[in-house]
């Protein structure tokens, strides 16, 4: 029995490490955006590589967790949900990396008037993943607080959607006013959508928490 619970404790530690790496990956957006604004793509590319390393480390921890699940960590009714949760959390890092690569590849001149808009969006994305991180960390400590954090992720996703729609609307207006061409419109709109999708993935992960909580309560 001690071996069984020892394995559970180890997986819980891996889970916290995994979501911490995912969060660090998302935090890299704050380092990626300034060189993008300034058109310093060599610096940007180096930051994207750093993010990629974090994403790879998160993948490795998730695989270790899956091996432990296969060996019998947690009861069967909890195991499947845990595996799905880990995979969903991992997609947050995947989407973040996709967004960062898109920014890196665009090589467009950034319109200065949009800096505050993009900074607001990035800050909201990072803050949302911070809440998801808290939610995962609380899962094995306090289910009620974990549920509250899961609901907060949902609320933040709505807020990010509103920011995303506002920026896209502004982008189309700038295009109609001939402030920039179609290529820059498409690239900037795609960036905004991908950044918003990071929080969509976080909400998908948080949706699994009520299921886990309900099963534990019986």
PDB file of N, CA, C and O in Angstrom, residues 8 15 19 22 26 57 62 80 89 142 155 211 214:
ATOM      1  N   UNK A   8       1.580   7.542  -6.304  1.00  0.00           N
ATOM      2  CA  UNK A   8       0.636   8.646  -6.482  1.00  0.00           C
ATOM      3  C   UNK A   8       1.296   9.978  -6.148  1.00  0.00           C
ATOM      4  O   UNK A   8       1.157  10.957  -6.877  1.00  0.00           O
ATOM      5  N   UNK A  15       3.025  16.246 -11.909  1.00  0.00           N
ATOM      6  CA  UNK A  15       1.937  17.092 -12.416  1.00  0.00           C
ATOM      7  C   UNK A  15       2.217  18.560 -12.127  1.00  0.00           C
ATOM      8  O   UNK A  15       2.032  19.426 -12.998  1.00  0.00           O
ATOM      9  N   UNK A  19       2.913  21.439 -15.094  1.00  0.00           N
ATOM     10  CA  UNK A  19       2.160  22.684 -15.297  1.00  0.00           C
ATOM     11  C   UNK A  19       3.051  23.901 -15.065  1.00  0.00           C
ATOM     12  O   UNK A  19       2.856  24.953 -15.686  1.00  0.00           O
ATOM     13  N   UNK A  22       4.847  24.388 -18.344  1.00  0.00           N
ATOM     14  CA  UNK A  22       3.897  24.946 -19.313  1.00  0.00           C
ATOM     15  C   UNK A  22       3.722  26.443 -19.054  1.00  0.00           C
ATOM     16  O   UNK A  22       3.712  27.254 -19.985  1.00  0.00           O
ATOM     17  N   UNK A  26       4.570  29.764 -21.463  1.00  0.00           N
ATOM     18  CA  UNK A  26       3.657  30.864 -21.796  1.00  0.00           C
ATOM     19  C   UNK A  26       4.257  32.208 -21.376  1.00  0.00           C
ATOM     20  O   UNK A  26       4.130  33.211 -22.092  1.00  0.00           O
ATOM     21  N   UNK A  57      10.682  19.990 -22.573  1.00  0.00           N
ATOM     22  CA  UNK A  57      10.800  19.491 -21.191  1.00  0.00           C
ATOM     23  C   UNK A  57       9.426  19.132 -20.631  1.00  0.00           C
ATOM     24  O   UNK A  57       9.271  18.110 -19.937  1.00  0.00           O
ATOM     25  N   UNK A  62       5.391  14.944 -19.083  1.00  0.00           N
ATOM     26  CA  UNK A  62       4.087  14.316 -19.341  1.00  0.00           C
ATOM     27  C   UNK A  62       4.247  12.842 -19.685  1.00  0.00           C
ATOM     28  O   UNK A  62       3.475  11.994 -19.217  1.00  0.00           O
ATOM     29  N   UNK A  80      -7.806   7.692 -15.895  1.00  0.00           N
ATOM     30  CA  UNK A  80      -8.126   8.169 -17.241  1.00  0.00           C
ATOM     31  C   UNK A  80      -8.257   9.687 -17.271  1.00  0.00           C
ATOM     32  O   UNK A  80      -7.724  10.348 -18.167  1.00  0.00           O
ATOM     33  N   UNK A  89      -3.390  19.956 -20.653  1.00  0.00           N
ATOM     34  CA  UNK A  89      -2.461  20.992 -20.174  1.00  0.00           C
ATOM     35  C   UNK A  89      -1.295  21.125 -21.149  1.00  0.00           C
ATOM     36  O   UNK A  89      -0.832  22.234 -21.437  1.00  0.00           O
ATOM     37  N   UNK A 142      -6.972  20.864  -2.281  1.00  0.00           N
ATOM     38  CA  UNK A 142      -8.272  21.417  -1.903  1.00  0.00           C
ATOM     39  C   UNK A 142      -9.180  21.425  -3.134  1.00  0.00           C
ATOM     40  O   UNK A 142      -9.078  22.333  -3.975  1.00  0.00           O
ATOM     41  N   UNK A 155     -14.018  32.204 -16.882  1.00  0.00           N
ATOM     42  CA  UNK A 155     -14.319  33.638 -16.906  1.00  0.00           C
ATOM     43  C   UNK A 155     -13.237  34.414 -17.651  1.00  0.00           C
ATOM     44  O   UNK A 155     -13.526  35.348 -18.416  1.00  0.00           O
ATOM     45  N   UNK A 211     -15.014  17.246 -13.497  1.00  0.00           N
ATOM     46  CA  UNK A 211     -15.260  15.812 -13.695  1.00  0.00           C
ATOM     47  C   UNK A 211     -14.501  15.003 -12.661  1.00  0.00           C
ATOM     48  O   UNK A 211     -15.038  14.082 -12.037  1.00  0.00           O
ATOM     49  N   UNK A 214     -16.121  15.566  -9.221  1.00  0.00           N
ATOM     50  CA  UNK A 214     -17.403  14.862  -9.075  1.00  0.00           C
ATOM     51  C   UNK A 214     -17.191  13.382  -8.825  1.00  0.00           C
ATOM     52  O   UNK A 214     -17.889  12.768  -8.006  1.00  0.00           O
TER      53      UNK A 214
END
